[in-house]
Amino acid sequence: MTLAGYGLRRAGVGLLQILAVATLVFAFLEALPGDAAVAAAGDDPDPARIAALRQQFGLDRPVWQRYGDWLGGLVTGDLGASLRSGRPVVSLLGTAAGPTTVLALVTLAVLVPLTVALGVCAAVRAGGWFDRAVSSTTVALHCVPEFALAVLLIAVFALWLGLLPATAVGGGLLEDPALLVLPVVVLLARSAAAPVRTLRGAMIDALASDYVAHARRHGLPRWRVLLGHALPNAAAPAVQQLARTVDWLVGGIIVVEAIFAIPGLSAVLVEAVAARDVPVVQGVTVMVAAVAVLANLTADVIAFRLAPRAGVA
Amino acid sequence: MSSVTTSRRRLLTGLAGAALLAGCGSGATSAPGATPDATASPRRGGRLRAAFQTAGAKETLDPHAANLFVDGARSKALYDKLADFGADMSVQPRLAERFEPNADATRWRVTLRQADFHDGRPVTAEDVLASYARIMADPANRRAAIQLAAIDLGACRAVDGRTIEFVLKTASAEFPSATAAFGTWIVPRDATDFTRPVGSGPFRFSSFEPGKPLLLTRFDGYWDQPAWLDEVEFIPVNEETARVNALVGGQIDYAHDLATTSARTYAADARVRIVRAPGSAMHAFAMKLDRPPFDKPEVRAAFRLIADRQELVNTVLSGMGEVGNDLFGKGYQYYADLPQRTPDLDRAKALLRQAGAEGLKVQLQTAHAGAGLVDAATIFAEQARKAGVAVEVSMGNKDTFWRDTLTGGSMASYRSGSMPIHSHIATRLLTTSPQNVTRWGSAEFDGLYQKAQASVDEAARTAVYRDMQTQLHERCGLLVWGFADWIVGTSSKVHGVGQAPPNTLDWARFERVWLA
């Protein structure tokens, strides 16, 4: 199969996946007790007021009609407007996605080289003390829930030692990189284990392979054998694992944003769910699904390029 | 594909629930919030960074759309009302200099003081009438509309630039308190766009984007004493733990709405100051009078004797509050100080026997719709067991809880923010009240309320309110077990923060705050 054909087919499947997710979330939101009008009325649940709000939000229209309108908008790139504020969902997400994107990209920018360094070094002396230390540390950190780790790190490094900011309050993430340290550490701690272990395993296999033995016999320098021959072959499964880590990161970031008061998608999503603001929840969902699909697609394409013989998951 | 797991979602929605305590009704505190550090002399300058829970991207600076505490705090910095509430919910005139009723309290002449908007125009009678008309035009979205509902807008007129004659549809001796209600802020008559709002408050607009901080600067032409601070910045921090961490870590100077656990943890910490405002939130259980088992007065009386209020205050509120006596508004103007009810299990059992309700089973509805609701329900269920009553705690959905319990079930967790006692009666205890959760109400009780409203004599009104509260104390459906303190935290350099319940004059009154 050609790369282009493969990519197109995967993209088509991805679009269907996004649509399926959006439809499911719409159905779940419908199934939740109460609607945006009840949530807006809050502790002043005068039935007349709820009825007026329902009409104002267009919730008196049948469910299939609301879903159809939303779907029609989606096709033309219009995600609708928030029921509560009337703001277009696209502009709302545009504002909130900034900090979330920064957090995700910085985490990945550290995670990729970290994975390569730890995975390769652990594989070179598999079973040695470094390998065992990396394995036990990454697995142990993976087992700590992100909110627990965050609370611990804040208590020690911010409130006790005063070395780092306790939250991201009062500054831009890019203007003040110190704000990013603890959130990124928490995200890395949880996400490093799987890619590191995948790369280590693949590297061990690669180093034991015939082509590496061949390259060694030709007297190539050790680093060229490692990085030029073994790593590209071993990287394919690790890249795909990394894509799954991106899926996970989206969820992890939601927790981390809440704890560190980062004004990203987390706050928007939590509030929108509580307010039953369906278009906003749908918008976040489509965006998250698109990122996940895109990350996996990219990873698969890279893996396809790196090791066409290995086939594609 | 979203990898938000169930447990994460549960954690976060729980957190969000704590954050969405609406600015209930018209709270107000006025007694010049006694500050512990009144001896130090105020200093001008600086920026106060104040963290509140906000509504994120859906928020607006339109004061008439205000709903949350942060909306109230921002609005009071930018705008003024005709009046505000003291800590005891008595009316404190603000933009209004005086309120003068006619003999039966159906017409009120209000004289405005001389005050200017931030753009230099004076605040006039026309602005007041236009603001009220704007509020009343959209009752579904403007909380204050119900407070102003008695006004016959078409008949009101501006007598001159600073005098308004209000004509009411029904007598209302408490009309001034309607002008102090949450959401009744005065805006310029032609205001339609609130992206760069203009008010007459102590601070003027500087910059804002929904979901991001709001920066305000001092308005030197303020009619009252101008602010000490150069600037105040409202920062959205929705998680309580994040607000505490940011405060202790020195990233903010004022953290609104802290949990009792945080207050306890940092009570002795030199970096922060914990400010508690007593009498801020009523905690109760609502029993519905129109259905079994609470249609029998003996059962209601028995439940009131089962409740160990001190234990509830000690555990649910960590002692940061005081016991209730089945009446709303302890410490407020018009509160009837009747003998305090204490637990009496023997008498409770006897009453249940008398009502033929031995071995009673009751479902108590609760939800994480506010701090302490679920804890209180659980503890009360334990207390009831000792009297042989099986109270089963039933968890509801936090986002729809108030709607669900308004009509459904027979007993539910209940709480209320501060408001004047007559507002509590009007919105919850009359046969016509839209939020009559206990189904209390009778023509006789309605008649007493109307009698009070038609009486411009405060002593006469006080006597009528006392009669009404005596009836409520004996027979009503609210088991008011306590009043929680409202807790804010400040850094140690912040002075002048009043100990006032939310949505009262001295609450979040940042023009009186200064930085050492």
PDB file of C-alpha atoms in Angstrom, chain A residues 30-224:
ATOM      1  CA  GLU A  30     -29.436  14.293  26.890  1.00  0.00           C
ATOM      2  CA  ALA A  31     -29.512  11.441  29.391  1.00  0.00           C
ATOM      3  CA  LEU A  32     -28.145  13.574  32.249  1.00  0.00           C
ATOM      4  CA  PRO A  33     -30.821  14.786  34.649  1.00  0.00           C
ATOM      5  CA  GLY A  34     -31.880  18.367  34.065  1.00  0.00           C
ATOM      6  CA  ASP A  35     -31.029  20.669  31.196  1.00  0.00           C
ATOM      7  CA  ALA A  36     -29.397  24.061  30.730  1.00  0.00           C
ATOM      8  CA  ALA A  37     -32.532  25.843  31.913  1.00  0.00           C
ATOM      9  CA  VAL A  38     -32.695  23.938  35.204  1.00  0.00           C
ATOM     10  CA  ALA A  39     -28.970  24.411  35.746  1.00  0.00           C
ATOM     11  CA  ALA A  40     -29.260  28.133  35.006  1.00  0.00           C
ATOM     12  CA  ALA A  41     -32.129  28.528  37.442  1.00  0.00           C
ATOM     13  CA  GLY A  42     -29.929  27.004  40.171  1.00  0.00           C
ATOM     14  CA  ASP A  43     -31.265  27.614  43.654  1.00  0.00           C
ATOM     15  CA  ASP A  44     -34.075  29.796  42.321  1.00  0.00           C
ATOM     16  CA  PRO A  45     -36.024  27.068  40.517  1.00  0.00           C
ATOM     17  CA  ASP A  46     -39.229  28.964  39.852  1.00  0.00           C
ATOM     18  CA  PRO A  47     -41.022  26.802  37.220  1.00  0.00           C
ATOM     19  CA  ALA A  48     -42.060  29.879  35.221  1.00  0.00           C
ATOM     20  CA  ARG A  49     -38.458  31.019  35.109  1.00  0.00           C
ATOM     21  CA  ILE A  50     -37.257  27.582  34.012  1.00  0.00           C
ATOM     22  CA  ALA A  51     -39.839  27.517  31.227  1.00  0.00           C
ATOM     23  CA  ALA A  52     -38.784  30.971  29.994  1.00  0.00           C
ATOM     24  CA  LEU A  53     -35.113  29.970  30.026  1.00  0.00           C
ATOM     25  CA  ARG A  54     -35.888  26.747  28.184  1.00  0.00           C
ATOM     26  CA  GLN A  55     -37.552  28.692  25.434  1.00  0.00           C
ATOM     27  CA  GLN A  56     -34.723  31.197  25.320  1.00  0.00           C
ATOM     28  CA  PHE A  57     -32.142  28.390  24.953  1.00  0.00           C
ATOM     29  CA  GLY A  58     -34.210  26.681  22.255  1.00  0.00           C
ATOM     30  CA  LEU A  59     -34.563  23.583  24.405  1.00  0.00           C
ATOM     31  CA  ASP A  60     -38.276  23.376  23.657  1.00  0.00           C
ATOM     32  CA  ARG A  61     -37.414  22.060  20.195  1.00  0.00           C
ATOM     33  CA  PRO A  62     -37.325  18.296  19.688  1.00  0.00           C
ATOM     34  CA  VAL A  63     -34.045  16.537  20.335  1.00  0.00           C
ATOM     35  CA  TRP A  64     -33.535  15.285  16.773  1.00  0.00           C
ATOM     36  CA  GLN A  65     -33.949  18.820  15.475  1.00  0.00           C
ATOM     37  CA  ARG A  66     -31.345  20.183  17.858  1.00  0.00           C
ATOM     38  CA  TYR A  67     -28.932  17.399  16.944  1.00  0.00           C
ATOM     39  CA  GLY A  68     -29.582  17.909  13.214  1.00  0.00           C
ATOM     40  CA  ASP A  69     -28.909  21.648  13.482  1.00  0.00           C
ATOM     41  CA  TRP A  70     -25.710  21.024  15.334  1.00  0.00           C
ATOM     42  CA  LEU A  71     -24.550  18.425  12.817  1.00  0.00           C
ATOM     43  CA  GLY A  72     -25.387  20.739   9.943  1.00  0.00           C
ATOM     44  CA  GLY A  73     -23.307  23.448  11.578  1.00  0.00           C
ATOM     45  CA  LEU A  74     -20.401  21.072  12.154  1.00  0.00           C
ATOM     46  CA  VAL A  75     -20.175  20.259   8.437  1.00  0.00           C
ATOM     47  CA  THR A  76     -19.762  23.943   7.662  1.00  0.00           C
ATOM     48  CA  GLY A  77     -17.286  24.432  10.509  1.00  0.00           C
ATOM     49  CA  ASP A  78     -19.805  26.222  12.725  1.00  0.00           C
ATOM     50  CA  LEU A  79     -19.853  24.782  16.239  1.00  0.00           C
ATOM     51  CA  GLY A  80     -22.767  26.935  17.322  1.00  0.00           C
ATOM     52  CA  ALA A  81     -22.976  29.257  20.300  1.00  0.00           C
ATOM     53  CA  SER A  82     -22.919  28.703  24.054  1.00  0.00           C
ATOM     54  CA  LEU A  83     -26.444  28.482  25.438  1.00  0.00           C
ATOM     55  CA  ARG A  84     -25.500  30.483  28.508  1.00  0.00           C
ATOM     56  CA  SER A  85     -23.354  33.289  27.158  1.00  0.00           C
ATOM     57  CA  GLY A  86     -24.309  33.330  23.500  1.00  0.00           C
ATOM     58  CA  ARG A  87     -20.611  33.444  22.628  1.00  0.00           C
ATOM     59  CA  PRO A  88     -19.610  31.414  19.560  1.00  0.00           C
ATOM     60  CA  VAL A  89     -18.141  28.091  20.665  1.00  0.00           C
ATOM     61  CA  VAL A  90     -15.224  28.483  18.250  1.00  0.00           C
ATOM     62  CA  SER A  91     -14.057  31.739  19.856  1.00  0.00           C
ATOM     63  CA  LEU A  92     -14.644  30.349  23.333  1.00  0.00           C
ATOM     64  CA  LEU A  93     -12.497  27.299  22.611  1.00  0.00           C
ATOM     65  CA  GLY A  94      -9.921  29.411  20.826  1.00  0.00           C
ATOM     66  CA  THR A  95      -9.312  31.395  24.006  1.00  0.00           C
ATOM     67  CA  ALA A  96      -9.219  28.392  26.290  1.00  0.00           C
ATOM     68  CA  ALA A  97      -7.179  26.120  24.058  1.00  0.00           C
ATOM     69  CA  GLY A  98      -4.095  28.343  24.320  1.00  0.00           C
ATOM     70  CA  PRO A  99      -2.887  27.356  27.807  1.00  0.00           C
ATOM     71  CA  THR A 100      -3.897  23.737  27.230  1.00  0.00           C
ATOM     72  CA  THR A 101      -1.882  23.579  24.014  1.00  0.00           C
ATOM     73  CA  VAL A 102       1.160  25.133  25.674  1.00  0.00           C
ATOM     74  CA  LEU A 103       0.951  22.588  28.467  1.00  0.00           C
ATOM     75  CA  ALA A 104       0.582  19.667  26.058  1.00  0.00           C
ATOM     76  CA  LEU A 105       3.363  20.743  23.703  1.00  0.00           C
ATOM     77  CA  VAL A 106       5.841  21.498  26.459  1.00  0.00           C
ATOM     78  CA  THR A 107       5.115  18.134  28.039  1.00  0.00           C
ATOM     79  CA  LEU A 108       5.649  16.371  24.726  1.00  0.00           C
ATOM     80  CA  ALA A 109       8.776  18.388  24.009  1.00  0.00           C
ATOM     81  CA  VAL A 110      10.282  17.037  27.211  1.00  0.00           C
ATOM     82  CA  LEU A 111       8.720  13.608  26.978  1.00  0.00           C
ATOM     83  CA  VAL A 112      10.135  12.657  23.561  1.00  0.00           C
ATOM     84  CA  PRO A 113      13.846  13.206  24.264  1.00  0.00           C
ATOM     85  CA  LEU A 114      13.350  11.842  27.775  1.00  0.00           C
ATOM     86  CA  THR A 115      11.827   8.669  26.359  1.00  0.00           C
ATOM     87  CA  VAL A 116      14.676   8.229  23.876  1.00  0.00           C
ATOM     88  CA  ALA A 117      17.370   8.861  26.466  1.00  0.00           C
ATOM     89  CA  LEU A 118      15.916   6.606  29.147  1.00  0.00           C
ATOM     90  CA  GLY A 119      14.725   3.886  26.754  1.00  0.00           C
ATOM     91  CA  VAL A 120      18.009   3.628  24.861  1.00  0.00           C
ATOM     92  CA  CYS A 121      20.239   3.773  27.945  1.00  0.00           C
ATOM     93  CA  ALA A 122      18.106   1.190  29.741  1.00  0.00           C
ATOM     94  CA  ALA A 123      18.205  -1.150  26.748  1.00  0.00           C
ATOM     95  CA  VAL A 124      21.954  -0.892  26.239  1.00  0.00           C
ATOM     96  CA  ARG A 125      22.587  -2.453  29.633  1.00  0.00           C
ATOM     97  CA  ALA A 126      19.354  -4.342  30.026  1.00  0.00           C
ATOM     98  CA  GLY A 127      19.092  -5.800  33.492  1.00  0.00           C
ATOM     99  CA  GLY A 128      21.757  -3.461  34.858  1.00  0.00           C
ATOM    100  CA  TRP A 129      21.238  -1.077  37.748  1.00  0.00           C
ATOM    101  CA  PHE A 130      20.256   1.821  35.498  1.00  0.00           C
ATOM    102  CA  ASP A 131      17.681  -0.273  33.680  1.00  0.00           C
ATOM    103  CA  ARG A 132      16.192  -1.450  36.953  1.00  0.00           C
ATOM    104  CA  ALA A 133      16.152   2.065  38.379  1.00  0.00           C
ATOM    105  CA  VAL A 134      14.392   3.475  35.303  1.00  0.00           C
ATOM    106  CA  SER A 135      11.839   0.676  35.280  1.00  0.00           C
ATOM    107  CA  SER A 136      10.954   0.861  38.934  1.00  0.00           C
ATOM    108  CA  THR A 137      10.849   4.662  39.033  1.00  0.00           C
ATOM    109  CA  THR A 138       8.675   5.144  35.955  1.00  0.00           C
ATOM    110  CA  VAL A 139       6.274   2.398  36.974  1.00  0.00           C
ATOM    111  CA  ALA A 140       6.052   3.726  40.529  1.00  0.00           C
ATOM    112  CA  LEU A 141       5.314   7.250  39.291  1.00  0.00           C
ATOM    113  CA  HIS A 142       2.774   5.915  36.844  1.00  0.00           C
ATOM    114  CA  CYS A 143       0.861   4.454  39.757  1.00  0.00           C
ATOM    115  CA  VAL A 144       0.452   7.753  41.621  1.00  0.00           C
ATOM    116  CA  PRO A 145      -2.723   9.609  40.597  1.00  0.00           C
ATOM    117  CA  GLU A 146      -1.870  13.012  39.150  1.00  0.00           C
ATOM    118  CA  PHE A 147      -3.864  14.963  41.739  1.00  0.00           C
ATOM    119  CA  ALA A 148      -2.049  13.225  44.605  1.00  0.00           C
ATOM    120  CA  LEU A 149       1.346  13.892  43.087  1.00  0.00           C
ATOM    121  CA  ALA A 150       0.372  17.495  42.380  1.00  0.00           C
ATOM    122  CA  VAL A 151      -0.744  18.104  45.944  1.00  0.00           C
ATOM    123  CA  LEU A 152       2.491  16.605  47.262  1.00  0.00           C
ATOM    124  CA  LEU A 153       4.737  18.596  44.919  1.00  0.00           C
ATOM    125  CA  ILE A 154       2.899  21.849  45.666  1.00  0.00           C
ATOM    126  CA  ALA A 155       3.207  21.268  49.404  1.00  0.00           C
ATOM    127  CA  VAL A 156       6.952  20.597  49.198  1.00  0.00           C
ATOM    128  CA  PHE A 157       8.282  22.815  46.409  1.00  0.00           C
ATOM    129  CA  ALA A 158       5.876  25.738  46.609  1.00  0.00           C
ATOM    130  CA  LEU A 159       4.449  26.083  50.103  1.00  0.00           C
ATOM    131  CA  TRP A 160       7.332  24.664  52.125  1.00  0.00           C
ATOM    132  CA  LEU A 161      10.526  25.399  50.188  1.00  0.00           C
ATOM    133  CA  GLY A 162       9.078  28.319  48.230  1.00  0.00           C
ATOM    134  CA  LEU A 163      11.118  27.392  45.146  1.00  0.00           C
ATOM    135  CA  LEU A 164       8.311  27.277  42.607  1.00  0.00           C
ATOM    136  CA  PRO A 165       4.883  28.904  42.155  1.00  0.00           C
ATOM    137  CA  ALA A 166       2.036  26.976  43.775  1.00  0.00           C
ATOM    138  CA  THR A 167      -0.415  27.650  40.966  1.00  0.00           C
ATOM    139  CA  ALA A 168      -0.384  29.285  37.552  1.00  0.00           C
ATOM    140  CA  VAL A 169      -2.383  32.237  38.889  1.00  0.00           C
ATOM    141  CA  GLY A 170      -1.412  35.682  37.753  1.00  0.00           C
ATOM    142  CA  GLY A 171       0.867  35.074  34.805  1.00  0.00           C
ATOM    143  CA  GLY A 172       1.118  33.807  31.264  1.00  0.00           C
ATOM    144  CA  LEU A 173       2.582  30.322  30.929  1.00  0.00           C
ATOM    145  CA  LEU A 174       4.990  31.482  28.252  1.00  0.00           C
ATOM    146  CA  GLU A 175       6.040  34.733  29.909  1.00  0.00           C
ATOM    147  CA  ASP A 176       6.747  32.989  33.188  1.00  0.00           C
ATOM    148  CA  PRO A 177       8.033  29.458  32.474  1.00  0.00           C
ATOM    149  CA  ALA A 178       8.449  28.731  36.191  1.00  0.00           C
ATOM    150  CA  LEU A 179       4.670  28.356  36.297  1.00  0.00           C
ATOM    151  CA  LEU A 180       4.985  25.368  33.969  1.00  0.00           C
ATOM    152  CA  VAL A 181       7.480  23.362  35.988  1.00  0.00           C
ATOM    153  CA  LEU A 182       5.238  21.573  38.464  1.00  0.00           C
ATOM    154  CA  PRO A 183       2.324  20.945  36.049  1.00  0.00           C
ATOM    155  CA  VAL A 184       4.680  19.489  33.445  1.00  0.00           C
ATOM    156  CA  VAL A 185       6.487  17.344  36.017  1.00  0.00           C
ATOM    157  CA  VAL A 186       3.153  15.900  37.137  1.00  0.00           C
ATOM    158  CA  LEU A 187       2.127  15.130  33.560  1.00  0.00           C
ATOM    159  CA  LEU A 188       5.528  13.592  32.745  1.00  0.00           C
ATOM    160  CA  ALA A 189       5.538  11.439  35.836  1.00  0.00           C
ATOM    161  CA  ARG A 190       2.343   9.797  34.831  1.00  0.00           C
ATOM    162  CA  SER A 191       2.981   9.483  31.119  1.00  0.00           C
ATOM    163  CA  ALA A 192       6.633   8.490  30.813  1.00  0.00           C
ATOM    164  CA  ALA A 193       6.356   4.852  31.883  1.00  0.00           C
ATOM    165  CA  ALA A 194       4.618   3.357  28.837  1.00  0.00           C
ATOM    166  CA  PRO A 195       6.681   4.899  26.022  1.00  0.00           C
ATOM    167  CA  VAL A 196       9.958   4.338  27.892  1.00  0.00           C
ATOM    168  CA  ARG A 197       9.178   0.686  28.472  1.00  0.00           C
ATOM    169  CA  THR A 198       8.005   0.189  24.896  1.00  0.00           C
ATOM    170  CA  LEU A 199      11.151   1.767  23.472  1.00  0.00           C
ATOM    171  CA  ARG A 200      13.380  -0.200  25.836  1.00  0.00           C
ATOM    172  CA  GLY A 201      11.797  -3.488  24.790  1.00  0.00           C
ATOM    173  CA  ALA A 202      12.002  -2.669  21.093  1.00  0.00           C
ATOM    174  CA  MET A 203      15.612  -1.542  21.456  1.00  0.00           C
ATOM    175  CA  ILE A 204      16.563  -4.793  23.162  1.00  0.00           C
ATOM    176  CA  ASP A 205      15.024  -6.720  20.261  1.00  0.00           C
ATOM    177  CA  ALA A 206      16.694  -4.484  17.716  1.00  0.00           C
ATOM    178  CA  LEU A 207      20.112  -4.801  19.367  1.00  0.00           C
ATOM    179  CA  ALA A 208      19.811  -8.585  19.226  1.00  0.00           C
ATOM    180  CA  SER A 209      18.847  -8.545  15.527  1.00  0.00           C
ATOM    181  CA  ASP A 210      20.892  -9.705  12.543  1.00  0.00           C
ATOM    182  CA  TYR A 211      21.147  -6.277  10.949  1.00  0.00           C
ATOM    183  CA  VAL A 212      22.639  -4.769  14.081  1.00  0.00           C
ATOM    184  CA  ALA A 213      25.092  -7.651  14.332  1.00  0.00           C
ATOM    185  CA  HIS A 214      25.903  -7.027  10.660  1.00  0.00           C
ATOM    186  CA  ALA A 215      26.457  -3.361  11.225  1.00  0.00           C
ATOM    187  CA  ARG A 216      28.744  -4.142  14.133  1.00  0.00           C
ATOM    188  CA  ARG A 217      30.754  -6.577  12.059  1.00  0.00           C
ATOM    189  CA  HIS A 218      31.309  -3.794   9.557  1.00  0.00           C
ATOM    190  CA  GLY A 219      33.001  -1.907  12.346  1.00  0.00           C
ATOM    191  CA  LEU A 220      30.560   0.995  12.492  1.00  0.00           C
ATOM    192  CA  PRO A 221      31.000   3.164  15.571  1.00  0.00           C
ATOM    193  CA  ARG A 222      28.879   2.149  18.507  1.00  0.00           C
ATOM    194  CA  TRP A 223      26.757   5.343  18.529  1.00  0.00           C
ATOM    195  CA  ARG A 224      25.979   4.951  14.816  1.00  0.00           C
TER     196      ARG A 224
END
